[in-house]
Every structure is written in structure tokens, then in C-alpha cells.
């Protein structure tokens, strides 16, 4: 059972300092219920949160102000469900990350988070029709076997994966690199409507947070962290997609890459990953067989 007083204090803290749980742990070890935080000396806060003296002072002022703000009611009004790290619906697989989210903000189908199998399908922002063609072979078997498709709600391959999964009657989660009050990129505005009405969007940032380049890199670890496997259709040799591949490999996840034509720059990422140990994929049933094997071994 969630301690509501602790949740309110954690929401206030995260509203003004949205940092991962590993950076918050020194404070929680000293003040596990956050009952003393608002009374702590600036020097102590500075040390525990690894902030400069001036940033610690501003944090304390903002935190005390946020404690008096009805954040939970504001989130409920906007159909946003906050999930602290100790919430029953907080995905257990994220807890194994080096830097798990302190808080998740969810909008839509929360039940998607506790389903058995999640597979990420990602690729280039300027994906070609080759990604669409590949997904036509890969996604239908996954949807048929009730696998939840995870992607980053970016334009290109991510949008294709969400849209195609929806059209197939499947389930999909969009992981954002910003807060829920922002819809980015603008090309995906209609897709956001579909995702929020029928599926799930998820962020580790409070709703007001605007997109920043490094937030999308942070988001990538959640895409791979949520998923048992990561599928890559197209990607440049150096890209956010390759960054997600690295997160997946670092955390022991299976990576499947669609082999691509050597004439395409968007094949360099998948082809290089195949050379480094990723598995080639051309049909979703290859992934289903592996997932069923994992379930059978449990």
C-alpha cells in the first residue's frame, strides 16, 4: 500500500528536481519518508543531492512551495497517473536499471505496464518504406500473440510502429522524452490522440518539461528497459537508435536487426549491430519463438 503522504512529498520533490532514483537515494537513505527534507540545512541538501549551494537553496524554496500545490489533483484532472518507484504498477524491469526513474507519469492504459511481454520496435526518424515493409512481416505475429509494442513516439519508424500496431488491433506504449503537456514532434499530433485514447504514453518527466536533446537519450534506456527484446528496422551508424541498442545490450536484452541493403546509409546501424552480435530478423515469429522459450524456462 502506498503511503499517500510520502507520495505527495515525492511528487513535490520530483516536480522541482526530476532526477533518476540513483541520484535521489542518498537523500532517501537519510530521510526515507521525506519528512525532514523541507527543514534540512542547505549544506546538507547540497551534499545529499549533489547540487551547488545556490541550486540547493533554490531547490528548497521551490520544494516548500510545491508542497502546498495540489499536484495529484492537477494530474488527475489531466488524466495523468503518477507512478512512484514503489507503486505496484511501476514496471519491475525498470528497477534493475542503474538509474531507474524516480517517478513515471502515465496516460492511458496502465494495464499495458503489467502485461507479460514487451518488445521495442524502433528505427530512424527519416525511415524509408523499407521500415514499413519490414514491420509488415514483424508486427502481425507479435500483435497476434498479445505482445505490447514499445517505441519512442518520434517521427519516422517510431510513428510507423505505433500506427501499424494500432491498425492491427494491438497494444502499444509510447515513451516520451518530455512531459505530457507537450506534443512533440508536431507531425505526430493526431497519433498522440490515438495513443492517449486507446493505448499508453509514458514519461519520467513532470508534465511541464519541454523536449531537450539529452532527455531523448535518457528516454532510450526506458524503451529498452521496458522491453524483453529490441527490434531495429533502419538506423544511421551514429544515432539515437544505436544508443538504444547499446542500452539494450548493456542490460542483457536481445537485439534483433533487419538486415538492410548495403547501398543505404540507414542500413549501416543495423548491419553494424549484426556484426557485433545482434540477431538478424525478417519475421515476427522468430521473436515469438524466443519469447515462448523464455516463458517456458521460467
Coordinates of C-alpha atoms in Angstrom, one line a residue:
X1 CA 0.0 0.0 0.0
X2 CA 1.3 3.4 -1.0
X3 CA 1.9 6.0 1.8
X4 CA 0.0 8.9 0.4
X5 CA 1.9 11.5 2.5
X6 CA 5.2 10.2 1.1
X7 CA 3.8 10.1 -2.4
X8 CA 2.7 13.8 -2.1
X9 CA 6.2 14.8 -0.8
X10 CA 7.9 12.8 -3.5
X11 CA 5.7 14.3 -6.2
X12 CA 6.6 17.8 -5.0
X13 CA 10.3 17.0 -4.9
X14 CA 10.2 15.4 -8.4
X15 CA 8.3 18.4 -9.7
X16 CA 11.2 20.7 -8.9
X17 CA 14.0 18.2 -9.3
X18 CA 13.1 15.4 -11.8
X19 CA 16.2 13.2 -11.3
X20 CA 16.6 9.4 -11.5
X21 CA 16.3 7.3 -8.4
X22 CA 20.1 6.7 -8.1
X23 CA 20.7 10.4 -7.6
X24 CA 17.9 10.6 -5.0
X25 CA 19.0 7.6 -3.0
X26 CA 21.5 9.5 -0.7
X27 CA 18.6 11.7 0.5
X28 CA 16.2 8.8 0.9
X29 CA 18.8 6.9 3.0
X30 CA 18.9 9.8 5.4
X31 CA 15.2 10.7 5.2
X32 CA 13.3 7.7 3.8
X33 CA 9.9 9.3 4.2
X34 CA 11.0 12.8 3.1
X35 CA 9.7 14.1 6.4
X36 CA 12.8 16.2 7.2
X37 CA 13.7 17.4 3.7
X38 CA 12.0 20.8 3.9
X39 CA 13.8 21.5 7.2
X40 CA 17.2 20.4 6.2
X41 CA 20.1 22.8 6.1
X42 CA 21.2 24.0 2.6
X43 CA 24.7 22.5 3.1
X44 CA 23.1 19.0 3.8
X45 CA 20.8 19.2 0.8
X46 CA 23.7 20.3 -1.3
X47 CA 25.7 17.3 -0.3
X48 CA 22.9 14.7 -0.4
X49 CA 21.6 15.8 -3.8
X50 CA 25.0 16.8 -5.3
X51 CA 23.9 20.3 -6.0
X52 CA 25.7 23.6 -5.7
X53 CA 24.9 25.7 -2.7
X54 CA 22.9 28.1 -4.8
X55 CA 20.9 25.3 -6.6
X56 CA 20.2 23.6 -3.2
X57 CA 18.9 26.9 -1.9
X58 CA 16.6 27.3 -4.9
X59 CA 15.6 23.7 -4.7
X60 CA 14.5 24.1 -1.1
X61 CA 12.5 27.2 -1.8
X62 CA 10.7 25.6 -4.8
X63 CA 10.1 22.3 -2.9
X64 CA 8.4 24.0 0.0
X65 CA 6.2 25.9 -2.5
X66 CA 5.4 22.7 -4.4
X67 CA 4.4 21.0 -1.1
X68 CA 1.5 23.4 -1.0
X69 CA 0.4 22.8 -4.6
X70 CA -2.3 20.2 -5.2
X71 CA -0.2 18.3 -7.8
X72 CA -2.1 15.0 -7.5
X73 CA -5.4 16.7 -8.3
X74 CA -3.8 18.6 -11.2
X75 CA -2.6 15.3 -12.6
X76 CA -5.9 13.6 -12.2
X77 CA -7.7 16.5 -13.9
X78 CA -5.4 15.9 -16.9
X79 CA -5.8 12.1 -16.9
X80 CA -2.2 11.6 -15.8
X81 CA -1.4 8.9 -13.3
X82 CA 1.9 9.4 -11.4
X83 CA 3.6 6.1 -10.5
X84 CA 6.4 6.4 -7.9
X85 CA 9.2 3.8 -7.8
X86 CA 7.4 1.9 -5.0
X87 CA 4.0 1.8 -6.8
X88 CA 2.5 -1.7 -7.6
X89 CA 2.2 -0.7 -11.3
X90 CA 5.7 0.6 -11.6
X91 CA 7.4 -1.8 -14.1
X92 CA 9.7 -4.2 -12.2
X93 CA 12.0 -4.5 -15.1
X94 CA 12.9 -0.8 -14.8
X95 CA 14.0 -1.3 -11.2
X96 CA 17.0 -3.2 -12.5
X97 CA 18.4 -0.2 -14.3
X98 CA 21.5 1.6 -13.0
X99 CA 19.4 4.8 -13.0
X100 CA 15.7 3.8 -12.7
X101 CA 13.1 6.6 -12.9
X102 CA 12.1 8.0 -9.6
X103 CA 8.6 8.7 -10.9
X104 CA 6.7 7.7 -14.1
X105 CA 3.8 9.7 -15.4
X106 CA 1.3 7.6 -17.4
X107 CA -1.6 8.5 -19.6
X108 CA -3.9 5.8 -20.9
X109 CA -3.9 2.0 -20.4
X110 CA -2.0 1.3 -17.2
X111 CA -2.6 -2.4 -17.6
X112 CA -0.2 -2.4 -20.5
X113 CA 2.6 -2.0 -18.0
X114 CA 2.0 -5.3 -16.2
X115 CA 1.5 -7.5 -19.2
X116 CA 3.8 -10.4 -19.8
X117 CA 5.7 -9.4 -23.0
X118 CA 7.0 -6.1 -24.3
X119 CA 9.1 -5.7 -27.4
X120 CA 10.6 -2.4 -28.6
X121 CA 10.3 -1.6 -32.3
X122 CA 12.5 1.4 -33.3
X123 CA 14.3 3.0 -36.2
X124 CA 15.3 6.1 -38.0
X125 CA 13.4 9.4 -37.8
X126 CA 13.7 9.6 -41.6
X127 CA 12.9 5.9 -42.1
X128 CA 12.1 4.8 -45.7
X129 CA 9.4 2.5 -47.0
X130 CA 11.8 -0.4 -46.2
X131 CA 10.9 0.1 -42.5
X132 CA 7.2 -0.2 -43.3
X133 CA 7.8 -3.3 -45.4
X134 CA 9.8 -4.8 -42.6
X135 CA 7.1 -4.1 -40.0
X136 CA 4.6 -5.8 -42.2
X137 CA 6.5 -9.0 -41.6
X138 CA 7.4 -8.4 -38.0
X139 CA 4.5 -6.8 -36.2
X140 CA 1.5 -9.0 -37.1
X141 CA 2.8 -12.1 -35.3
X142 CA 3.7 -10.0 -32.3
X143 CA 0.3 -8.5 -32.1
X144 CA -1.3 -11.9 -32.6
X145 CA 0.5 -13.2 -29.5
X146 CA -0.5 -10.2 -27.4
X147 CA 3.0 -8.6 -27.3
X148 CA 2.9 -4.9 -26.3
X149 CA 4.9 -2.9 -28.8
X150 CA 7.1 -0.2 -27.2
X151 CA 8.6 2.8 -29.1
X152 CA 9.5 6.4 -28.7
X153 CA 6.7 8.4 -30.4
X154 CA 9.3 10.1 -32.6
X155 CA 8.5 10.7 -36.3
X156 CA 9.6 8.1 -38.8
X157 CA 10.0 4.4 -37.7
X158 CA 8.6 5.0 -34.2
X159 CA 5.4 6.6 -35.5
X160 CA 5.1 3.7 -38.0
X161 CA 5.4 1.1 -35.3
X162 CA 2.7 2.8 -33.1
X163 CA 0.3 3.4 -36.0
X164 CA 0.7 0.0 -37.5
X165 CA 0.2 -1.7 -34.2
X166 CA -3.0 0.3 -33.6
X167 CA -4.3 -0.6 -37.1
X168 CA -3.6 -4.3 -36.3
X169 CA -5.7 -4.0 -33.1
X170 CA -2.6 -4.4 -30.9
X171 CA -1.3 -2.7 -27.8
X172 CA 1.5 -0.1 -27.8
X173 CA 3.3 2.2 -25.4
X174 CA 4.9 5.5 -26.4
X175 CA 7.8 6.6 -24.2
X176 CA 8.3 10.4 -24.3
X177 CA 11.4 12.5 -23.9
X178 CA 9.4 15.3 -22.4
X179 CA 6.3 16.0 -20.2
X180 CA 2.7 15.1 -21.2
X181 CA 1.7 18.7 -21.7
X182 CA 4.0 18.8 -24.8
X183 CA 3.3 17.1 -28.1
X184 CA 6.5 16.6 -30.0
X185 CA 7.1 16.4 -32.9
X186 CA 4.1 18.3 -34.2
X187 CA 3.8 15.8 -37.1
X188 CA 2.5 13.3 -34.6
X189 CA -0.3 15.3 -33.1
X190 CA -3.0 13.0 -34.5
X191 CA -1.0 10.0 -33.3
X192 CA -0.9 11.4 -29.8
X193 CA -4.8 11.5 -29.8
X194 CA -4.8 7.8 -30.8
X195 CA -2.2 6.9 -28.2
X196 CA -3.8 8.7 -25.3
X197 CA -7.3 7.4 -26.2
X198 CA -6.5 3.8 -27.0
X199 CA -3.0 3.0 -25.7
X200 CA -0.4 4.4 -23.2
X201 CA 2.0 7.2 -23.2
X202 CA 4.7 7.3 -20.5
X203 CA 7.3 9.8 -19.3
X204 CA 9.7 10.1 -16.4
X205 CA 9.4 13.9 -16.6
X206 CA 6.7 16.1 -15.0
X207 CA 4.1 17.3 -17.5
X208 CA 5.6 20.8 -17.9
X209 CA 9.0 19.6 -19.0
X210 CA 9.9 20.6 -22.6
X211 CA 12.0 18.5 -25.0
X212 CA 15.8 18.6 -24.7
X213 CA 18.3 16.5 -26.7
X214 CA 19.6 14.7 -23.7
X215 CA 16.1 13.8 -22.5
X216 CA 15.6 11.7 -25.6
X217 CA 18.9 9.8 -24.8
X218 CA 17.6 9.2 -21.3
X219 CA 14.3 8.0 -22.8
X220 CA 16.1 5.4 -24.8
X221 CA 17.1 3.5 -21.7
X222 CA 13.4 3.2 -20.7
X223 CA 12.4 1.9 -24.1
X224 CA 15.0 -0.9 -23.9
X225 CA 14.4 -1.3 -20.1
X226 CA 10.7 -2.0 -20.5
X227 CA 11.3 -4.5 -23.3
X228 CA 12.4 -8.1 -23.4
X229 CA 13.8 -7.5 -26.9
X230 CA 14.6 -4.6 -29.2
X231 CA 13.9 -4.7 -32.9
X232 CA 15.6 -2.2 -35.2
X233 CA 14.5 -1.6 -38.8
X234 CA 16.7 1.2 -40.0
X235 CA 19.3 3.5 -38.4
X236 CA 22.3 5.5 -39.3
X237 CA 25.7 4.4 -37.9
X238 CA 25.6 7.1 -35.2
X239 CA 22.0 7.8 -33.9
X240 CA 19.6 7.7 -31.0
X241 CA 18.5 4.2 -32.3
X242 CA 22.1 2.9 -31.9
X243 CA 22.1 4.5 -28.4
X244 CA 19.0 2.4 -27.6
X245 CA 20.7 -0.7 -28.9
X246 CA 23.6 -0.1 -26.6
X247 CA 21.3 0.3 -23.6
X248 CA 19.6 -3.0 -24.5
X249 CA 22.9 -4.8 -24.9
X250 CA 24.2 -3.4 -21.6
X251 CA 21.1 -4.8 -19.8
X252 CA 21.2 -8.2 -21.4
X253 CA 18.3 -7.7 -23.8
X254 CA 18.0 -9.5 -27.1
X255 CA 18.6 -7.2 -30.1
X256 CA 17.1 -8.0 -33.5
X257 CA 18.1 -6.1 -36.6
X258 CA 16.6 -6.1 -40.0
X259 CA 19.4 -6.7 -42.5
X260 CA 19.5 -3.8 -45.0
X261 CA 20.8 -3.1 -48.4
X262 CA 24.5 -2.0 -48.4
X263 CA 23.6 0.9 -50.7
X264 CA 21.5 2.6 -47.9
X265 CA 23.0 4.8 -45.1
X266 CA 20.1 3.7 -43.0
X267 CA 21.3 0.2 -43.1
X268 CA 24.7 1.0 -41.5
X269 CA 23.3 0.9 -37.9
X270 CA 21.5 -2.5 -38.2
X271 CA 24.2 -4.1 -40.3
X272 CA 27.0 -3.0 -37.9
X273 CA 25.0 -4.3 -35.0
X274 CA 24.6 -7.6 -36.7
X275 CA 28.4 -7.8 -37.0
X276 CA 28.6 -7.1 -33.2
X277 CA 26.2 -9.8 -32.2
X278 CA 22.6 -8.7 -32.8
X279 CA 20.3 -11.3 -34.3
X280 CA 19.0 -10.9 -37.9
X281 CA 15.2 -10.8 -38.1
X282 CA 12.9 -11.0 -41.1
X283 CA 9.7 -12.4 -39.4
X284 CA 8.0 -11.7 -36.1
X285 CA 7.7 -15.5 -35.4
X286 CA 11.4 -15.6 -34.8
X287 CA 10.9 -13.3 -31.8
X288 CA 7.8 -15.2 -30.6
X289 CA 9.7 -18.4 -30.5
X290 CA 12.3 -16.8 -28.3
X291 CA 9.7 -15.2 -26.0
X292 CA 7.9 -18.5 -25.6
X293 CA 11.2 -20.1 -24.8
X294 CA 11.8 -17.6 -22.0
X295 CA 8.3 -18.2 -20.6
X296 CA 8.8 -22.0 -20.7
X297 CA 12.1 -21.7 -18.9
X298 CA 10.5 -19.8 -16.0

